[in-house]
CSV table of C-alpha atoms in Angstrom, one decimal:
chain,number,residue,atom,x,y,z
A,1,UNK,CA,18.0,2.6,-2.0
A,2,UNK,CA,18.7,4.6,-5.5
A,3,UNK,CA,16.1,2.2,-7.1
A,4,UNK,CA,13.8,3.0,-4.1
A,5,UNK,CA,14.4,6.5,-4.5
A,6,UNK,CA,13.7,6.7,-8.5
A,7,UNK,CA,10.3,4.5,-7.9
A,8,UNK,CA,9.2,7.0,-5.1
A,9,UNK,CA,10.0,10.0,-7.6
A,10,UNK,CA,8.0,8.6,-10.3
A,11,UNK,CA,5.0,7.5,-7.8
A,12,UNK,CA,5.3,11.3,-6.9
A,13,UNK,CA,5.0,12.2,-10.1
A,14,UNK,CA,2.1,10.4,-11.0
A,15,UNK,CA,0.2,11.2,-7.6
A,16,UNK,CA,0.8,15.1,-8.6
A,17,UNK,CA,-0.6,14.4,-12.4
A,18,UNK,CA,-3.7,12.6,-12.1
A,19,UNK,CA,-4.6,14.7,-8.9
A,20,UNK,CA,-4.1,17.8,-10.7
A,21,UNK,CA,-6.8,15.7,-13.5
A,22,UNK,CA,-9.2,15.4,-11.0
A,23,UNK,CA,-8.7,18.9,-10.1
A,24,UNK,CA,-9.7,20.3,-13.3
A,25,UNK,CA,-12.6,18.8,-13.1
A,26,UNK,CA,-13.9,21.0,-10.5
A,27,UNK,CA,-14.6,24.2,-12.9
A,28,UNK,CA,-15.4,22.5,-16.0
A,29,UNK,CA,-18.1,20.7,-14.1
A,30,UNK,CA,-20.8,24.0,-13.4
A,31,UNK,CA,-19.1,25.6,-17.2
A,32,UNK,CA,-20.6,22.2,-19.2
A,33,UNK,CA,-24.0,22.2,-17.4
A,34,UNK,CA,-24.4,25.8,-18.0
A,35,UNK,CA,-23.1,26.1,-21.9
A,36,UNK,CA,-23.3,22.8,-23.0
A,37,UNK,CA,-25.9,20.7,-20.8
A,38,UNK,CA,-28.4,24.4,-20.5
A,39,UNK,CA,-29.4,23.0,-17.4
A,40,UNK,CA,-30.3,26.4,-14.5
A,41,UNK,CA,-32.1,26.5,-11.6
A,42,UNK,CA,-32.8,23.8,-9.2
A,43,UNK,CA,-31.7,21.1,-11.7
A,44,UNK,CA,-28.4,22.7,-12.0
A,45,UNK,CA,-27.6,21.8,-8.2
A,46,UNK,CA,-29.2,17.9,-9.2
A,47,UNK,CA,-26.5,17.2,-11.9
A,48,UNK,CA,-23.7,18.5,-10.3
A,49,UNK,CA,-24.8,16.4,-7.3
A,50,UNK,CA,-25.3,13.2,-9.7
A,51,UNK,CA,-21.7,14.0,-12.0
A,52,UNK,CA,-19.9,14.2,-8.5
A,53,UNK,CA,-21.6,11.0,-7.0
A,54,UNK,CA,-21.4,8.9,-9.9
A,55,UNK,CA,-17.5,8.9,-9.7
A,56,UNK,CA,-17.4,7.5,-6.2
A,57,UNK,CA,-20.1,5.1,-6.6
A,58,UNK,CA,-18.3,3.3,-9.2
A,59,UNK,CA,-14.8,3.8,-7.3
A,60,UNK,CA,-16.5,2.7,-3.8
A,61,UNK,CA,-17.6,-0.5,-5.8
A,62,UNK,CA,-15.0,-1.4,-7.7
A,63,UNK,CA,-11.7,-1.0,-5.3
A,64,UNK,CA,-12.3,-4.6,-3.5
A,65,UNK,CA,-12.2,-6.3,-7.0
A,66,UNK,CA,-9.1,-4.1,-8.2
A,67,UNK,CA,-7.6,-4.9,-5.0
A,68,UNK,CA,-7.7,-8.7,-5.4
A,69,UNK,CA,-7.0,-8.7,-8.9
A,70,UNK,CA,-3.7,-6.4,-8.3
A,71,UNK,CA,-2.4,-9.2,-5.1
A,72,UNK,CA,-2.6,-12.0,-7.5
A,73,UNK,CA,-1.7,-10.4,-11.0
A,74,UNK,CA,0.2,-7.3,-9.5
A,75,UNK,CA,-0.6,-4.0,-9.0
A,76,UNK,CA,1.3,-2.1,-12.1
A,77,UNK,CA,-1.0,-3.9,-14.7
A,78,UNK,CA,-3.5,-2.4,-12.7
A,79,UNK,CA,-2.4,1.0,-12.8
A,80,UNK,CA,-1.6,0.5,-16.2
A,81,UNK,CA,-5.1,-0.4,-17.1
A,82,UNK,CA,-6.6,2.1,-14.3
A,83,UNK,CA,-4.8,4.8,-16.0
A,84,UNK,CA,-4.9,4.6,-19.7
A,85,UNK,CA,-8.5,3.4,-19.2
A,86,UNK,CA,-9.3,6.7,-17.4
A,87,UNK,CA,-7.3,9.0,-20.3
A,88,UNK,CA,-9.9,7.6,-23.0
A,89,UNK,CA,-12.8,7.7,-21.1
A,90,UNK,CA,-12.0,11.7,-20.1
A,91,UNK,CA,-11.1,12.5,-23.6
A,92,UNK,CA,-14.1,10.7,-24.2
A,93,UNK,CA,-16.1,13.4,-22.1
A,94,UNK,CA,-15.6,15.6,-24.8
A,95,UNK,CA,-18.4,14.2,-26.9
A,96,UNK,CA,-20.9,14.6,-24.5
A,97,UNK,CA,-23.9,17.0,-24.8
A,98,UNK,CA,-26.3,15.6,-22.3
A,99,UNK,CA,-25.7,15.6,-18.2
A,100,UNK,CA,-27.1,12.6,-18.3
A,101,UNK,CA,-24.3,11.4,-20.9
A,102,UNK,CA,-21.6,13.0,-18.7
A,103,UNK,CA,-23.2,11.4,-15.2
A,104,UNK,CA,-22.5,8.0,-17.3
A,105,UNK,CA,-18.9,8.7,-18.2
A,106,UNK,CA,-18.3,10.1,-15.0
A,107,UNK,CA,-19.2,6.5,-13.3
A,108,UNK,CA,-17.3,4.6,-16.2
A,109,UNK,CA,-14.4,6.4,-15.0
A,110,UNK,CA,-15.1,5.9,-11.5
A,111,UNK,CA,-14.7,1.8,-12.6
A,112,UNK,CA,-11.1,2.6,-13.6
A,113,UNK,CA,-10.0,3.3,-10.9
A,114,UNK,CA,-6.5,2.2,-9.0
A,115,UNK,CA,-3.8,4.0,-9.9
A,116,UNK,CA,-3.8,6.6,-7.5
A,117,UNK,CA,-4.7,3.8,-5.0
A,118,UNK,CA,-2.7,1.2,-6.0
A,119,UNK,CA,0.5,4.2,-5.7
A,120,UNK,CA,0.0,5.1,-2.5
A,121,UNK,CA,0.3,0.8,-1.4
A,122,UNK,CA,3.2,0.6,-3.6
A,123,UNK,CA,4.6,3.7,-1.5
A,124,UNK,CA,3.3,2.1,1.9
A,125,UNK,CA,4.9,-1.6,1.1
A,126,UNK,CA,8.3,-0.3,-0.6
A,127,UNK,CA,8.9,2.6,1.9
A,128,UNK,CA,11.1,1.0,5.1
A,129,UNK,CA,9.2,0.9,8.5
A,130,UNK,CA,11.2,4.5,9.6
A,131,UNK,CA,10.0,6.3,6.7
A,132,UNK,CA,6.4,5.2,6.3
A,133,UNK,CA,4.8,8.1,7.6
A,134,UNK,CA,6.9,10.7,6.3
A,135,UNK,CA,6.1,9.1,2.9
A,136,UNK,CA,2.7,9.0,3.0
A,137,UNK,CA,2.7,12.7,3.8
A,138,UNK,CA,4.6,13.5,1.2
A,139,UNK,CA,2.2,11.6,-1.4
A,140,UNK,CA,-0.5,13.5,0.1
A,141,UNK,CA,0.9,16.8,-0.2
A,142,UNK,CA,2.0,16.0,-4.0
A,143,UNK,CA,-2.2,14.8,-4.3
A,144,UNK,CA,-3.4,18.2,-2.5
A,145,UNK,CA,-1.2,20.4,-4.7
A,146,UNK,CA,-2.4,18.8,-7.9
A,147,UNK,CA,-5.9,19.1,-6.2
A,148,UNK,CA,-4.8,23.0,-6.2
A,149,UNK,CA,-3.2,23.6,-9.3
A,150,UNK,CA,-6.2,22.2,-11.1
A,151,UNK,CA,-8.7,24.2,-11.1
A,152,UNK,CA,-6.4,27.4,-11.4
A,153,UNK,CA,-5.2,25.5,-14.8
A,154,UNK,CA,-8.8,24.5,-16.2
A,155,UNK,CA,-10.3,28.2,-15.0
A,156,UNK,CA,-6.9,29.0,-17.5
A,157,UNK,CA,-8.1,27.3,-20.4
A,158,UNK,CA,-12.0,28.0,-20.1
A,159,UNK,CA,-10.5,31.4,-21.0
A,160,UNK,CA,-9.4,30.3,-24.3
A,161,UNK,CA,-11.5,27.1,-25.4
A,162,UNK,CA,-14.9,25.7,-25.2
A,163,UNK,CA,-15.6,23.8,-22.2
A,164,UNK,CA,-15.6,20.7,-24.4
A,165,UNK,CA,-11.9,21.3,-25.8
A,166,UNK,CA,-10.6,21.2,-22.2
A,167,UNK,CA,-11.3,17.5,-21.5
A,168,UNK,CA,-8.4,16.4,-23.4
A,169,UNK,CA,-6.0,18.2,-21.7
A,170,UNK,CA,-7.1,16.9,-18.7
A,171,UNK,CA,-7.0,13.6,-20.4
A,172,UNK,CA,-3.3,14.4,-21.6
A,173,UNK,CA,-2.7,14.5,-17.4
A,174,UNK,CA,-3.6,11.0,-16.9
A,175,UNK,CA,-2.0,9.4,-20.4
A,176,UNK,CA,1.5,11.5,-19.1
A,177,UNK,CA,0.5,9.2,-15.6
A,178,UNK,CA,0.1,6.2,-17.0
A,179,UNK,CA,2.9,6.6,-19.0
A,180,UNK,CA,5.2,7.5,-16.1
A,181,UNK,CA,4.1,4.3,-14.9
A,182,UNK,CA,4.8,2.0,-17.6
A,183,UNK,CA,8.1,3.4,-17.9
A,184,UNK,CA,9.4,4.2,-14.4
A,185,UNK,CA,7.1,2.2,-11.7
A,186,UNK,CA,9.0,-1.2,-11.3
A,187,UNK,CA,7.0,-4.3,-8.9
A,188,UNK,CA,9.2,-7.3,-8.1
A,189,UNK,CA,8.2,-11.1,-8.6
A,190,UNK,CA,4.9,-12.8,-6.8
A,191,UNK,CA,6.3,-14.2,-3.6
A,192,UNK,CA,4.8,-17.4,-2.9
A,193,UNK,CA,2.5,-16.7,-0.1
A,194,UNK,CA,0.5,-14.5,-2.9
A,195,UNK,CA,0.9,-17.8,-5.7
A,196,UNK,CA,-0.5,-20.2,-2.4
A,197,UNK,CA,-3.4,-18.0,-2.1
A,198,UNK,CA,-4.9,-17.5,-5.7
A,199,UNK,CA,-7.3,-20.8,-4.7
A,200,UNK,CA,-8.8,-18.3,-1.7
A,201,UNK,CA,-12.6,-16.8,-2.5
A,202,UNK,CA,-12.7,-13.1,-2.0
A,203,UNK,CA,-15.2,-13.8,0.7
A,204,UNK,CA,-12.7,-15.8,2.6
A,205,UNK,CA,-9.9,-12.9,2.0
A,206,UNK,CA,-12.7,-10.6,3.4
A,207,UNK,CA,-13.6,-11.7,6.5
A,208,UNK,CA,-9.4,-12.5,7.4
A,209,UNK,CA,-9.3,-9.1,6.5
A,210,UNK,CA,-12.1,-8.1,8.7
A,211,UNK,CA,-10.3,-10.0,11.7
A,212,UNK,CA,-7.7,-7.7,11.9
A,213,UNK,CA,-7.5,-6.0,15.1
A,214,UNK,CA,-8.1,-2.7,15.0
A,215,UNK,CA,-8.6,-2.5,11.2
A,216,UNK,CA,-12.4,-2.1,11.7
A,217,UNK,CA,-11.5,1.3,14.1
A,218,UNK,CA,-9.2,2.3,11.3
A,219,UNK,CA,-12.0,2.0,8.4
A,220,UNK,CA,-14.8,3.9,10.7
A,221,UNK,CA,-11.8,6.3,11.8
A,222,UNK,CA,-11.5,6.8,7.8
A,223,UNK,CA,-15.1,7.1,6.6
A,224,UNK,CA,-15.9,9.2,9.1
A,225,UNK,CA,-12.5,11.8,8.4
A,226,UNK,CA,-13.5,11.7,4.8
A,227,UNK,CA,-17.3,12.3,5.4
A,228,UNK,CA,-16.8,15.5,7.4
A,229,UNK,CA,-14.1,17.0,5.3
A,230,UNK,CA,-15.5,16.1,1.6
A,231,UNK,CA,-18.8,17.6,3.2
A,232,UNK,CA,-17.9,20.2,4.5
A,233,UNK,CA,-16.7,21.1,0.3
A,234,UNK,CA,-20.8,22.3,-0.5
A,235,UNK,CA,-20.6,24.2,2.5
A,236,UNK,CA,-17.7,26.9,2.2
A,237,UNK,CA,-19.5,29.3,-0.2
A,238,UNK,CA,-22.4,30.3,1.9
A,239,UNK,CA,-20.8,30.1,4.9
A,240,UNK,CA,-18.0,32.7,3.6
A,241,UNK,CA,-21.0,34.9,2.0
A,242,UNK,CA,-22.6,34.9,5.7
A,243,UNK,CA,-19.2,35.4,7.4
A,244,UNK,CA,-18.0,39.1,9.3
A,245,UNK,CA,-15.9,40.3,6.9
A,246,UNK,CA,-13.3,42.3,7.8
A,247,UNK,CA,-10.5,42.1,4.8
A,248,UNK,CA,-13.3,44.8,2.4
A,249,UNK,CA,-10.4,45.1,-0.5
A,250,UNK,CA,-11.5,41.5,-1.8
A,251,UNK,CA,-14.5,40.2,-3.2
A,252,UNK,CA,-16.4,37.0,-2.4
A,253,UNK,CA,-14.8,34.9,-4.2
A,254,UNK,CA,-11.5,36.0,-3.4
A,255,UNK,CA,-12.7,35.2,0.0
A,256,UNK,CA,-13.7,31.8,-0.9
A,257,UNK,CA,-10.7,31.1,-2.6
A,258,UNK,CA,-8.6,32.1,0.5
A,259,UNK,CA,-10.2,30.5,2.8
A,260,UNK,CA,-10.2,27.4,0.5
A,261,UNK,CA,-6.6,27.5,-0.3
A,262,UNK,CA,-5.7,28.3,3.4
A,263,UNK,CA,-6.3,23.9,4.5
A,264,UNK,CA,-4.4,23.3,1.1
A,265,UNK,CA,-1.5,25.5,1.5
A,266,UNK,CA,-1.4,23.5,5.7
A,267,UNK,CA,-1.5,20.4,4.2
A,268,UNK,CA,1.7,21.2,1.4
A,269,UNK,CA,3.6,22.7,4.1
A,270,UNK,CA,3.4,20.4,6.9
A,271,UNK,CA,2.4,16.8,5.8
A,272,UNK,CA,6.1,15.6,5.2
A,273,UNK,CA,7.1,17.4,8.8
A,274,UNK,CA,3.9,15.4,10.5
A,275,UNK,CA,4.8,12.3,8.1
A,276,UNK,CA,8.3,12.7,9.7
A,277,UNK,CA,7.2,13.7,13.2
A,278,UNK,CA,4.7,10.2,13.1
A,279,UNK,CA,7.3,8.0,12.2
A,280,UNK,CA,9.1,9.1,15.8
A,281,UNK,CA,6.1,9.3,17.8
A,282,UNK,CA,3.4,6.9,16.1
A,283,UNK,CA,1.4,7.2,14.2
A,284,UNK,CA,-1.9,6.9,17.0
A,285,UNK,CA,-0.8,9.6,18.9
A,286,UNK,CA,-1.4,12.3,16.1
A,287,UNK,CA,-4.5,10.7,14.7
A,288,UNK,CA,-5.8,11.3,18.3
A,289,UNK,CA,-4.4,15.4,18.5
A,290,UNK,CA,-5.6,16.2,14.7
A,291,UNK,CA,-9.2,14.5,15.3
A,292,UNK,CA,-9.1,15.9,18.6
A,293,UNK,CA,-8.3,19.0,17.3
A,294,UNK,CA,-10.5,19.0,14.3
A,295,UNK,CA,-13.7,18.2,17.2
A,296,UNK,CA,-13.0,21.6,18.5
A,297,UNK,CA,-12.2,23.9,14.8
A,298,UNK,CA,-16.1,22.3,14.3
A,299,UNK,CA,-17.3,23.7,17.4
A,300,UNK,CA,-15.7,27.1,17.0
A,301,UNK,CA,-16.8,27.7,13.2
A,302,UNK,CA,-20.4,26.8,14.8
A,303,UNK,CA,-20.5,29.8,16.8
A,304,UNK,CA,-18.5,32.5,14.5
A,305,UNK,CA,-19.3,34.4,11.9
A,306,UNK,CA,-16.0,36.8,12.0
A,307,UNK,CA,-13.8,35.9,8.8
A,308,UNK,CA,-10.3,36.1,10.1
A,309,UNK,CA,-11.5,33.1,13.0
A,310,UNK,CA,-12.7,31.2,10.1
A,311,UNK,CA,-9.6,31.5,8.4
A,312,UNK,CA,-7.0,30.6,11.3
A,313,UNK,CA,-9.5,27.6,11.6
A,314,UNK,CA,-9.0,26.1,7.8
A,315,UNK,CA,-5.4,26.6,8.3
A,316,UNK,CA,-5.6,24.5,11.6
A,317,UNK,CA,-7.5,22.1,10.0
A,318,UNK,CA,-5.3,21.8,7.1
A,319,UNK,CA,-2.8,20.9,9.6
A,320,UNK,CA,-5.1,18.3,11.3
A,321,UNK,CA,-6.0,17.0,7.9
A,322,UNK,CA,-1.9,16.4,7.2
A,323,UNK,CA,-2.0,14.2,10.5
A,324,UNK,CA,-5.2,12.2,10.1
A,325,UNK,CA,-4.9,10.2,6.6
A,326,UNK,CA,-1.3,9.4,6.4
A,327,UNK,CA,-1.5,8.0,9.7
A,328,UNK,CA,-4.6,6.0,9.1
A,329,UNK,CA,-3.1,4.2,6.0
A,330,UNK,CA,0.6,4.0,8.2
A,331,UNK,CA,-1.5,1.6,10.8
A,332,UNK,CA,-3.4,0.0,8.0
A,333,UNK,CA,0.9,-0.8,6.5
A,334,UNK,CA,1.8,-1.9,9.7
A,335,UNK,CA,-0.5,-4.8,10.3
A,336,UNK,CA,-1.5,-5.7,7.0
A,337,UNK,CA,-1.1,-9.8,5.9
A,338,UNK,CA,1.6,-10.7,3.4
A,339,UNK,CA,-0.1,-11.4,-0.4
A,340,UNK,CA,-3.4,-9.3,1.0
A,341,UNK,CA,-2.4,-5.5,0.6
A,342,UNK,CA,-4.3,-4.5,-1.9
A,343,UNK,CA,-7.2,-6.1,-0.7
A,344,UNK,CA,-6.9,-4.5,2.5
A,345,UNK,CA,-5.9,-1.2,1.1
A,346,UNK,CA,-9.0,-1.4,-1.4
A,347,UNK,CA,-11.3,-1.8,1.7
A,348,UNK,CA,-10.0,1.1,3.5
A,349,UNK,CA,-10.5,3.6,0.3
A,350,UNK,CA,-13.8,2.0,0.2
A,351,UNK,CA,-15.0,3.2,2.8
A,352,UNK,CA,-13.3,5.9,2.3
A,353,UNK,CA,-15.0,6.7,-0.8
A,354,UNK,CA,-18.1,6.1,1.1
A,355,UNK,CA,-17.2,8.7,3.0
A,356,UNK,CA,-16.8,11.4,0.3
A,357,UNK,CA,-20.2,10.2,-1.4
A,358,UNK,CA,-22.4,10.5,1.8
A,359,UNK,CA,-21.0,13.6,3.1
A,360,UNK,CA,-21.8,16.3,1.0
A,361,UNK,CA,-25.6,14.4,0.3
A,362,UNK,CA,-26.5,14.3,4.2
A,363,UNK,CA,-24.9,18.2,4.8
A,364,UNK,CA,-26.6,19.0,2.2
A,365,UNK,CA,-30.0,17.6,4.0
A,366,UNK,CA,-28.7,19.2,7.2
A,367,UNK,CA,-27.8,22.4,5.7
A,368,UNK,CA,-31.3,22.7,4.1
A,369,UNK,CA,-33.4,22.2,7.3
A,370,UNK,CA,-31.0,23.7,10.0
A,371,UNK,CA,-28.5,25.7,8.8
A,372,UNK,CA,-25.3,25.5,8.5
A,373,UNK,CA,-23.9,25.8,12.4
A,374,UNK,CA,-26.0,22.7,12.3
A,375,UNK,CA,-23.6,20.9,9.9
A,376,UNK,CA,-20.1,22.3,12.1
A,377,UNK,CA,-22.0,20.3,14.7
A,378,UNK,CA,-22.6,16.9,13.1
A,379,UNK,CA,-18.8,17.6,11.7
A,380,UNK,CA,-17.8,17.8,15.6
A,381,UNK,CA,-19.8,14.8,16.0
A,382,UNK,CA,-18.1,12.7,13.5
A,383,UNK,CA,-14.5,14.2,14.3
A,384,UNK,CA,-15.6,13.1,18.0
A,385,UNK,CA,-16.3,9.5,16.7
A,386,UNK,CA,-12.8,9.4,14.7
A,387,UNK,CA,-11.1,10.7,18.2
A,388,UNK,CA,-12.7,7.9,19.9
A,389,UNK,CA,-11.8,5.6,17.7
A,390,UNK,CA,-8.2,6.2,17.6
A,391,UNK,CA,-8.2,6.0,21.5
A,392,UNK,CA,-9.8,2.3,21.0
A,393,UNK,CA,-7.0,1.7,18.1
A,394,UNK,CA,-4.5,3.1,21.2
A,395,UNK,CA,-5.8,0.3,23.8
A,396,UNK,CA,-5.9,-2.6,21.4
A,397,UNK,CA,-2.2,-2.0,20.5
A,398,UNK,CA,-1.4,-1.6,23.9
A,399,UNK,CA,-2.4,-5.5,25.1
């Protein structure tokens, strides 16, 4: 248990530090177009798009590889090479003068991916079976606070450096990571199930995979989660410029940040308590509330334009965000094949990866011919699809 208790602190740790990397990223992003790249105008939204996209392209297509290579070689090479990979590729960032150039390291990054992947299965494998949902909450609140401490400590140092002198300390995030790792993160011996299965192709790990009953309600469960939230991201600014507002001491983007921080500050608070709270109840049984929920939050930011609904409704969701993920990846723990979990757990970031690329490009679409109520509609839509889903997850573990 002690030893179970230090790797969990130091898979904390490194969930926290290369979350708050990716973090950073968010401001220095729109700062190195505009000083650096002297891209404006349309083109400005184009390259943020691209720089964004690139990342999960390469992460959606490389996590099935990753996740074969870490069942039969182990997972901490992989998050060795995932993490000091990323640190020289970032710091690497800092030479760039072209979007174009920072759209290409952007995806070589996105290929190094695994360590924040390949921690949360090392959490979900090592954690016992009455504390796997309260851990998984707990990673994901350490992940959204880095997510929120990031861009307040990059807007810090665009204060004081050049856009271009930032990239290393966000680099100096990861390396602390993947150092954490190499001295902290301990993975046990190969059993021999994994040692009998190196002659398997990944097509034949695959479609076992595949077979899994209800894995396939899980992975649409989880693309759809991560399309509505990650697209709902482009959204937020003009729909808090259109909002009621009612709070006339703070500026716009106060406002934005507020409303913003409201789902983050839900999802610290309350992830470990739903974590906790899933591992008495199940784990099904508050993926169906928070989608449930999170169908009718869509449906009410649709039809308001009065600020203090909207921001009640990003705390909610922020709640219903802390009980849809961890929950997803419990069931994935609990039914996943001896000498396959990272391959299993590389297909369910891939799609959800999928997820966060195609969300923000089709609200985008939606947003520019109908509005944005349009896109809280397809959002209910897609919440609905999740909900129904975990209903059909409900009656195939019920036979």
């Amino acid at each position: 248990m002690r030893h179970w208790n230090r790797q969990f602190a130091a898979l904390l740790t490194v969930q926290l530090l290369v979350s708050t990397a990716h973090g950073m990223f968010i401001p220095l992003l729109p700062s190195f177009l505009h000083d650096v790249g002297h891209v404006s105008g349309y083109s400005l939204y184009l390259w943020s798009g691209t720089a964004f996209s690139a990342n999960f392209i390469a992460m959606m297509l490389a996590m099935p590889f990753l996740g074969r290579i870490g069942d039969r070689y182990g997972r901490k090479p992989i998050m060795l090479w995932s993490g000091f990979g990323m640190a020289i590729v970032t710091a690497l960032m800092r030479l760039a003068y072209e979007p174009w150039q920072l759209a290409l390291l952007r995806f070589v990054q996105g290929c190094f991916t695994g360590i924040l992947p390949f921690a949360m299965v090392l959490v979900l494998i090592g954690a016992s079976e009455r504390k796997v949902g309260v851990s998984a909450g707990t990673m994901q609140m350490m992940g959204e606070t880095g997510s929120l401490i990031g861009p307040l400590i990059a807007s810090s140092l665009l204060s004081f450096v050049s856009v271009q002198s930032a990239y290393p300390a966000m680099s100096l995030f990861i390396l602390l990571a993947a150092v954490c790792v190499l001295l902290f993160v301990k993975e046990g011996p190969r059993s021999t199930i994994v040692k009998t299965r190196d002659r398997s192709t990944m097509l034949t790990d695959w479609k076992q995979i595949w077979k899994m009953k209800p894995l396939p309600s899980l992975l649409l469960s989880a693309l759809c989660v991560n399309f509505a939230l990650v697209g709902m991201n482009p959204v937020m600014p003009y729909y808090v410029m259109q909002a009621t507002h009612t709070f006339t001491f703070l500026n716009e983007q106060w406002l934005l940040g507020v409303t913003l921080s409201a789902t983050s500050f839900a999802v610290i608070v309350f992830s470990p308590f739903l974590g906790s709270l899933s591992d008495r109840v199940g784990p099904v049984l508050l993926l169906k509330v928070a989608t449930g929920t999170a169908v009718l939050l869509c449906f009410v930011q649709a039809v308001t334009h009065i600020y203090p609904v909207i921001l009640v409704c990003r705390f909610i969701l922020g709640l219903c965000v802390a009980g849809m993920m961890p929950n997803i990846q419990a069931q994935v723990r609990s039914m996943v094949r001896k000498g396959m979990e990272g391959q299993t757990f590389a297909m369910v970031n891939s799609w959800m990866f999928f997820g966060s690329l195609s969300g923000p490009l089709v609200g985008g679409v939606i947003i520019a011919r109908f509005g944005i109520s349009a896109w809280f509609a397809a959002a209910m839509v897609v919440y609905a699809i999740s909900c129904w889903q975990a209903f059909r997850i409900g009656i195939v573990q019920s036979r």
